[in-house]
Amino acid sequence: MSNRSDSKAAIYSLPKDKSHIVLTGDRPTGPLHLGHYYGSLKRRIECQSLFKQYVVIADVQALTDHADNPQLIRSNVMEVMTDYLAVGLDPSKSTFYLQSAIPETAELTLYYMNMIKLGRLQRNPTVKTEIRQKGLDEEVPVGFLCYPLHQAADISQFRATLVPVGPDQIPMIELTNDIIRSFNKTYNTDYLVECAALVPAQGLLPGLDGDTKMSKSLNNAIYLKDDAATVAKKVKGMFTDPQHLRVEDPGRTEGNPVFAYLDAFDSRTEEVESLKKQYCHGGLGDGTVKKRLTEVLNEFLEPIRLHRKQFEADQGEVANILRKGTEVARSAIQETLSRVRASIGVFSLS
Ligand code: TRP
């Protein structure tokens, strides 16, 4: 997995100070997968018991590259919300909200557009990669280029200080902090606060094909709701070491996603280490390691699947949780917006 970033905006372990406010979220473009779990969901489950935590279903952000397919986004809002509850995010500890129900975030984004230069947005490495992968090189929609500004609004509207995310999101956090510094300086305030990305020390979980990132759009994901047979089939087809042709050949564990997943999900670390040794030495077949991985993943996913079934059967309740959370989130955001407007100080009709 990829190495630590040396960004000042990233931290790797849970802070001790209980006063943090946490904000994080996902684009609802498909069901959540193991990469989401490893990169962020796992952390959110810890954070919800320690801090005040908001979780955004970022449907407005999802529109920035799916403007012609709102139906896809609409159907995945419930999908993602059901995954959140299935995995153990708890509405009594986390506040979930729907981005499109909060017009104040769009207003804040507009003010932030004045805080940053165009070139800064164009240099964002995560956005650059996405532009390439999505084939937007010729003509990038303005909305897509600006989504990191909207994300900065998501975070800062709660004065959040901690953002559990995968390392690919670190540039968004750096941008958020630049905007906050610029805003506070320009309007001579200290109301907005800087934040840190809380990222897994091991980096991103790779895809089934060995790509650096597990992602729905790269079609290389195991979903939290995949059944046991689907998981077995996906693991069977996984990329390993292409030079490892016969069982007795020495194999490589680096860059080999089968071992990355064992590191991430198999708690018997000593056994995993000895499997790695054997694999590197020669004499351990891919089939054997994959069989173990299938068992490990299915053991991990089974309780999530069972929990999910309960919520699938009660989608009315799931929608209610999102509705209630959105009300709570909106009043917190309105408070920030009135402070932001007052700081800028050009709105004085009343
Ligand atoms: N950009 C994030 C992703 O692609 C999703 C997201 C939207 C987000 N708003 C956020 C993440 C705010 C953290 C904080 O996964």
Coordinates of C-alpha atoms and ligand atoms in Angstrom, one line a residue:
M1 CA 0.0 0.0 0.0
S2 CA 1.1 3.6 -0.6
N3 CA 3.4 5.4 1.8
R4 CA 2.6 8.1 4.3
S5 CA 2.1 11.6 3.1
D6 CA 4.3 14.2 4.7
S7 CA 1.4 16.7 4.6
K8 CA 0.9 18.8 7.7
A9 CA -2.8 18.4 7.1
A10 CA -2.7 14.6 7.9
I11 CA -2.6 12.7 11.1
Y12 CA -2.5 8.9 11.6
S13 CA -3.9 8.1 15.0
L14 CA -6.9 9.2 17.0
P15 CA -6.3 12.4 18.9
K16 CA -6.8 12.4 22.7
D17 CA -8.5 15.7 22.9
K18 CA -12.3 15.1 23.1
S19 CA -13.3 18.5 21.8
H20 CA -12.9 17.6 18.1
I21 CA -15.8 18.0 15.7
V22 CA -15.7 15.3 13.0
L23 CA -17.1 15.7 9.5
T24 CA -16.8 13.1 6.7
G25 CA -18.9 11.6 3.9
D26 CA -19.2 9.9 0.6
R27 CA -20.6 10.5 -2.9
P28 CA -23.6 8.3 -3.4
T29 CA -22.7 6.9 -6.8
G30 CA -22.8 3.2 -5.7
P31 CA -22.8 0.9 -2.7
L32 CA -19.9 1.2 -0.3
H33 CA -17.0 -1.2 -0.6
L34 CA -14.0 -2.5 1.4
G35 CA -11.9 0.5 0.4
H36 CA -14.5 2.8 2.0
Y37 CA -14.4 0.6 5.1
Y38 CA -10.7 0.5 5.4
G39 CA -10.1 4.2 4.4
S40 CA -12.8 5.8 6.6
L41 CA -15.8 3.8 7.9
K42 CA -13.7 2.0 10.4
R43 CA -12.4 5.3 11.8
R44 CA -15.8 6.8 11.8
I45 CA -17.1 4.0 14.0
E46 CA -14.4 4.8 16.5
C47 CA -14.9 8.5 16.2
Q48 CA -18.6 8.5 16.8
S49 CA -18.1 7.3 20.4
L50 CA -15.4 9.9 21.1
F51 CA -16.4 13.1 19.3
K52 CA -19.4 14.9 17.9
Q53 CA -19.6 13.5 14.3
Y54 CA -21.4 14.6 11.2
V55 CA -21.6 12.4 8.0
V56 CA -22.6 13.9 4.7
I57 CA -24.2 12.0 1.8
A58 CA -22.6 14.2 -0.8
D59 CA -25.2 14.0 -3.6
V60 CA -24.4 17.6 -4.8
Q61 CA -20.8 16.6 -5.2
A62 CA -21.8 13.4 -7.0
L63 CA -23.7 15.6 -9.5
T64 CA -20.5 17.3 -10.5
D65 CA -19.5 14.3 -12.7
H66 CA -23.0 12.7 -13.1
A67 CA -25.0 15.8 -14.0
D68 CA -26.9 13.8 -16.7
N69 CA -27.8 10.9 -14.3
P70 CA -29.5 12.2 -11.2
Q71 CA -31.5 9.0 -11.0
L72 CA -28.3 7.0 -10.3
I73 CA -27.5 9.4 -7.4
R74 CA -31.0 9.4 -6.0
S75 CA -31.1 5.6 -5.8
N76 CA -27.7 5.4 -4.2
V77 CA -28.6 7.9 -1.4
M78 CA -30.6 5.2 0.3
E79 CA -28.1 2.5 -0.6
V80 CA -25.2 4.4 1.1
M81 CA -27.4 5.3 4.1
T82 CA -28.3 1.6 4.5
D83 CA -24.6 0.7 4.3
Y84 CA -23.7 3.2 7.0
L85 CA -26.2 1.7 9.4
A86 CA -25.3 -1.9 8.4
V87 CA -21.6 -1.3 9.2
G88 CA -22.3 0.1 12.6
L89 CA -22.6 3.9 12.3
D90 CA -25.3 4.7 14.9
P91 CA -27.8 7.5 14.5
S92 CA -27.7 8.1 18.3
K93 CA -24.0 8.9 18.0
S94 CA -23.6 10.3 14.4
T95 CA -25.6 12.9 12.6
F96 CA -26.3 12.0 8.9
Y97 CA -27.4 14.6 6.4
L98 CA -28.2 15.0 2.8
Q99 CA -26.0 17.6 1.1
S100 CA -28.7 18.8 -1.4
A101 CA -31.1 19.7 1.4
I102 CA -28.7 22.4 2.6
P103 CA -28.6 25.5 0.4
E104 CA -26.4 27.3 2.9
T105 CA -23.4 25.0 1.8
A106 CA -23.8 26.3 -1.8
E107 CA -23.8 29.9 -0.5
L108 CA -20.6 29.3 1.5
T109 CA -19.0 27.7 -1.5
L110 CA -19.6 31.0 -3.5
Y111 CA -17.8 33.0 -0.8
Y112 CA -14.9 30.5 -0.9
M113 CA -14.6 30.9 -4.6
N114 CA -13.2 34.4 -3.9
M115 CA -10.5 33.0 -1.6
I116 CA -8.6 30.9 -4.0
K117 CA -7.0 31.2 -7.5
L118 CA -7.9 29.1 -10.4
G119 CA -4.5 27.6 -10.8
R120 CA -4.7 26.2 -7.2
L121 CA -7.8 24.2 -8.2
Q122 CA -6.2 23.0 -11.4
R123 CA -3.1 21.7 -9.6
N124 CA -5.1 19.5 -7.1
P125 CA -3.5 16.0 -7.7
T126 CA -6.7 14.0 -6.8
V127 CA -8.8 16.1 -9.2
K128 CA -6.2 15.8 -11.9
T129 CA -6.2 12.0 -11.6
E130 CA -10.0 11.9 -11.7
I131 CA -10.1 14.2 -14.8
R132 CA -7.8 11.7 -16.6
Q133 CA -9.7 8.6 -15.4
K134 CA -13.0 10.1 -16.4
G135 CA -11.7 11.3 -19.8
L136 CA -12.6 15.0 -19.0
D137 CA -9.2 16.2 -20.2
E138 CA -10.6 18.2 -23.1
E139 CA -13.4 20.0 -21.3
V140 CA -13.7 19.9 -17.5
P141 CA -17.1 21.1 -16.2
V142 CA -16.6 24.1 -13.9
G143 CA -18.6 22.3 -11.2
F144 CA -16.2 19.4 -11.2
L145 CA -13.1 21.6 -10.8
C146 CA -14.8 23.4 -8.0
Y147 CA -16.0 20.4 -6.0
P148 CA -13.1 20.7 -3.6
L149 CA -14.3 24.2 -2.6
H150 CA -17.8 22.8 -1.9
Q151 CA -16.1 20.1 0.2
A152 CA -14.2 22.8 2.1
A153 CA -17.6 24.3 2.8
D154 CA -18.9 20.9 4.0
I155 CA -16.1 20.7 6.5
S156 CA -15.8 24.2 7.7
Q157 CA -19.6 24.9 8.1
F158 CA -19.4 22.7 11.2
R159 CA -16.1 24.2 12.3
A160 CA -14.9 20.5 12.0
T161 CA -11.3 19.8 13.0
L162 CA -11.1 16.2 12.1
V163 CA -11.9 14.5 8.8
P164 CA -11.5 10.7 8.6
V165 CA -10.8 10.0 4.9
G166 CA -8.5 8.0 2.6
P167 CA -5.1 9.6 1.8
D168 CA -6.4 10.6 -1.7
Q169 CA -8.5 13.3 0.1
I170 CA -5.5 15.0 1.8
P171 CA -5.3 17.7 -1.0
M172 CA -8.9 18.6 -0.2
I173 CA -8.0 19.2 3.5
E174 CA -5.0 21.3 2.5
L175 CA -7.2 23.4 0.3
T176 CA -9.8 23.7 3.1
N177 CA -7.1 25.0 5.4
D178 CA -5.8 27.5 2.8
I179 CA -9.3 28.8 2.3
I180 CA -9.9 29.1 6.1
R181 CA -6.7 31.0 6.6
S182 CA -7.4 33.3 3.6
F183 CA -11.0 33.9 4.8
N184 CA -10.0 34.6 8.4
K185 CA -7.3 37.0 7.2
T186 CA -9.4 38.8 4.6
Y187 CA -12.3 39.4 7.0
N188 CA -10.2 39.8 10.1
T189 CA -11.8 37.0 12.1
D190 CA -10.8 33.7 13.7
Y191 CA -14.2 32.1 13.5
L192 CA -13.4 29.4 11.0
V193 CA -11.0 26.7 12.2
E194 CA -8.4 24.6 10.4
C195 CA -8.8 20.8 10.2
A196 CA -6.7 17.6 9.8
A197 CA -7.3 14.5 7.7
L198 CA -7.3 11.4 9.9
V199 CA -5.9 8.8 7.5
P200 CA -5.0 5.1 7.8
A201 CA -1.3 4.7 8.4
Q202 CA -1.1 2.0 5.7
G203 CA -2.5 4.1 2.9
L204 CA -5.2 3.1 0.4
L205 CA -6.6 -0.4 0.0
P206 CA -5.7 -1.5 -3.6
G207 CA -8.3 -2.8 -6.1
L208 CA -8.9 -6.4 -7.1
D209 CA -6.8 -5.7 -10.2
G210 CA -3.8 -4.4 -8.2
D211 CA -4.6 -0.7 -9.1
T212 CA -3.6 1.6 -6.2
K213 CA -7.3 2.5 -5.4
M214 CA -10.3 0.3 -4.9
S215 CA -13.1 2.2 -6.7
K216 CA -16.5 1.6 -8.2
S217 CA -15.6 3.4 -11.4
L218 CA -12.5 1.2 -11.9
N219 CA -14.7 -1.9 -11.4
N220 CA -12.3 -3.4 -9.0
A221 CA -14.2 -3.5 -5.7
I222 CA -15.7 -5.9 -3.2
Y223 CA -18.9 -4.4 -1.8
L224 CA -20.0 -4.5 1.8
K225 CA -23.2 -6.1 0.5
D226 CA -21.7 -8.7 -1.8
D227 CA -22.8 -12.2 -0.9
A228 CA -20.4 -15.0 0.1
A229 CA -20.4 -16.6 -3.4
T230 CA -19.7 -13.2 -5.1
V231 CA -16.8 -12.6 -2.7
A232 CA -15.3 -16.0 -3.4
K233 CA -15.6 -15.4 -7.2
K234 CA -14.0 -11.9 -7.0
V235 CA -11.1 -13.2 -4.8
K236 CA -10.5 -16.1 -7.2
G237 CA -10.1 -13.6 -10.1
M238 CA -7.8 -11.3 -8.2
F239 CA -4.5 -10.0 -9.5
T240 CA -1.5 -11.5 -7.7
D241 CA 2.2 -11.6 -8.7
P242 CA 2.2 -12.2 -12.4
Q243 CA 5.7 -13.9 -12.1
H244 CA 4.3 -16.5 -9.6
L245 CA 3.3 -19.1 -12.1
R246 CA 3.9 -22.4 -10.3
V247 CA 3.4 -23.2 -6.6
E248 CA 7.1 -23.7 -6.1
D249 CA 8.1 -20.4 -7.7
P250 CA 9.1 -17.6 -5.3
G251 CA 6.4 -14.9 -5.2
R252 CA 6.2 -11.2 -4.3
T253 CA 3.9 -9.9 -1.6
E254 CA 4.5 -6.2 -2.3
G255 CA 2.1 -4.8 -4.8
N256 CA 0.1 -8.0 -4.4
P257 CA -3.4 -7.1 -3.3
V258 CA -4.2 -10.5 -1.8
F259 CA -1.6 -9.8 0.9
A260 CA -2.7 -6.2 1.3
Y261 CA -6.2 -7.4 2.1
L262 CA -4.9 -10.0 4.5
D263 CA -2.9 -7.3 6.2
A264 CA -6.1 -5.2 6.4
F265 CA -8.6 -7.8 7.5
D266 CA -6.9 -10.8 9.0
S267 CA -6.3 -10.3 12.7
R268 CA -4.0 -13.3 13.0
T269 CA -1.0 -11.2 12.0
E270 CA 1.7 -13.7 12.9
E271 CA 0.1 -16.3 10.7
V272 CA -0.1 -13.7 7.9
E273 CA 3.6 -12.9 8.3
S274 CA 4.5 -16.6 8.1
L275 CA 2.3 -17.0 4.9
K276 CA 4.2 -14.0 3.4
K277 CA 7.5 -15.6 4.2
Q278 CA 6.4 -18.9 2.6
Y279 CA 5.0 -17.1 -0.5
C280 CA 8.3 -15.2 -1.0
H281 CA 10.3 -18.3 -0.6
G282 CA 8.2 -20.5 -2.9
G283 CA 5.9 -23.4 -2.1
L284 CA 2.7 -21.5 -1.4
G285 CA 0.1 -21.4 -4.2
D286 CA -2.1 -18.4 -5.0
G287 CA -5.2 -20.7 -4.6
T288 CA -4.3 -21.5 -1.0
V289 CA -3.9 -17.9 0.0
K290 CA -7.0 -16.9 -1.9
K291 CA -9.0 -19.5 -0.1
R292 CA -7.9 -18.1 3.3
L293 CA -8.7 -14.6 2.1
T294 CA -12.2 -15.6 1.0
E295 CA -12.8 -17.0 4.5
V296 CA -11.4 -14.0 6.3
L297 CA -13.5 -11.6 4.2
N298 CA -16.7 -13.6 4.5
E299 CA -16.3 -13.8 8.2
F300 CA -15.8 -10.0 8.4
L301 CA -18.8 -9.3 6.0
E302 CA -21.3 -11.7 7.4
P303 CA -22.5 -9.7 10.4
I304 CA -22.6 -6.5 8.2
R305 CA -24.8 -8.4 5.7
L306 CA -27.2 -9.6 8.4
H307 CA -27.5 -6.1 9.9
R308 CA -28.1 -4.7 6.4
K309 CA -31.0 -7.1 5.9
Q310 CA -32.8 -5.5 8.9
F311 CA -32.4 -2.0 7.5
E312 CA -33.4 -3.2 3.9
A313 CA -36.6 -4.3 5.4
D314 CA -37.3 -0.9 7.0
Q315 CA -36.3 1.7 4.4
G316 CA -38.9 4.1 5.9
E317 CA -36.9 4.2 9.2
V318 CA -33.6 4.6 7.2
A319 CA -35.1 7.6 5.4
N320 CA -36.3 9.1 8.7
I321 CA -32.9 8.9 10.2
L322 CA -31.5 10.9 7.3
R323 CA -34.3 13.4 7.5
K324 CA -33.9 14.0 11.2
G325 CA -30.1 14.3 10.9
T326 CA -30.4 16.8 8.1
E327 CA -32.6 19.0 10.3
V328 CA -30.0 18.9 13.1
A329 CA -27.1 19.5 10.7
R330 CA -28.9 22.4 9.0
S331 CA -29.4 24.4 12.1
A332 CA -25.7 24.1 13.0
I333 CA -24.8 25.2 9.5
Q334 CA -27.2 28.2 9.6
E335 CA -25.4 29.4 12.7
T336 CA -22.1 29.3 10.9
L337 CA -23.5 31.0 7.8
S338 CA -24.9 33.9 9.9
R339 CA -21.4 34.4 11.4
V340 CA -19.8 34.2 8.0
R341 CA -22.2 36.8 6.5
A342 CA -21.5 39.0 9.5
S343 CA -17.8 38.7 9.0
I344 CA -18.0 39.7 5.4
G345 CA -20.4 42.4 6.4
V346 CA -22.1 43.3 3.2
F347 CA -25.5 42.1 4.0
S348 CA -27.5 44.7 5.8
L349 CA -31.0 44.8 4.4
S350 CA -32.7 44.4 7.8
Ligands
TRP1 N1 -14.8 13.7 -1.9 C1 -15.1 12.6 -1.0 C2 -14.9 11.3 -1.8 O1 -14.8 11.3 -3.0 C3 -16.5 12.7 -0.5 C4 -16.8 13.9 0.4 C5 -17.7 14.9 0.1 C6 -16.2 14.2 1.6 N2 -17.7 15.8 1.1 C7 -16.8 15.4 2.0 C8 -15.2 13.6 2.4 C9 -16.4 16.0 3.2 C10 -14.8 14.2 3.5 C11 -15.4 15.4 3.9 O2 -14.9 10.3 -1.2

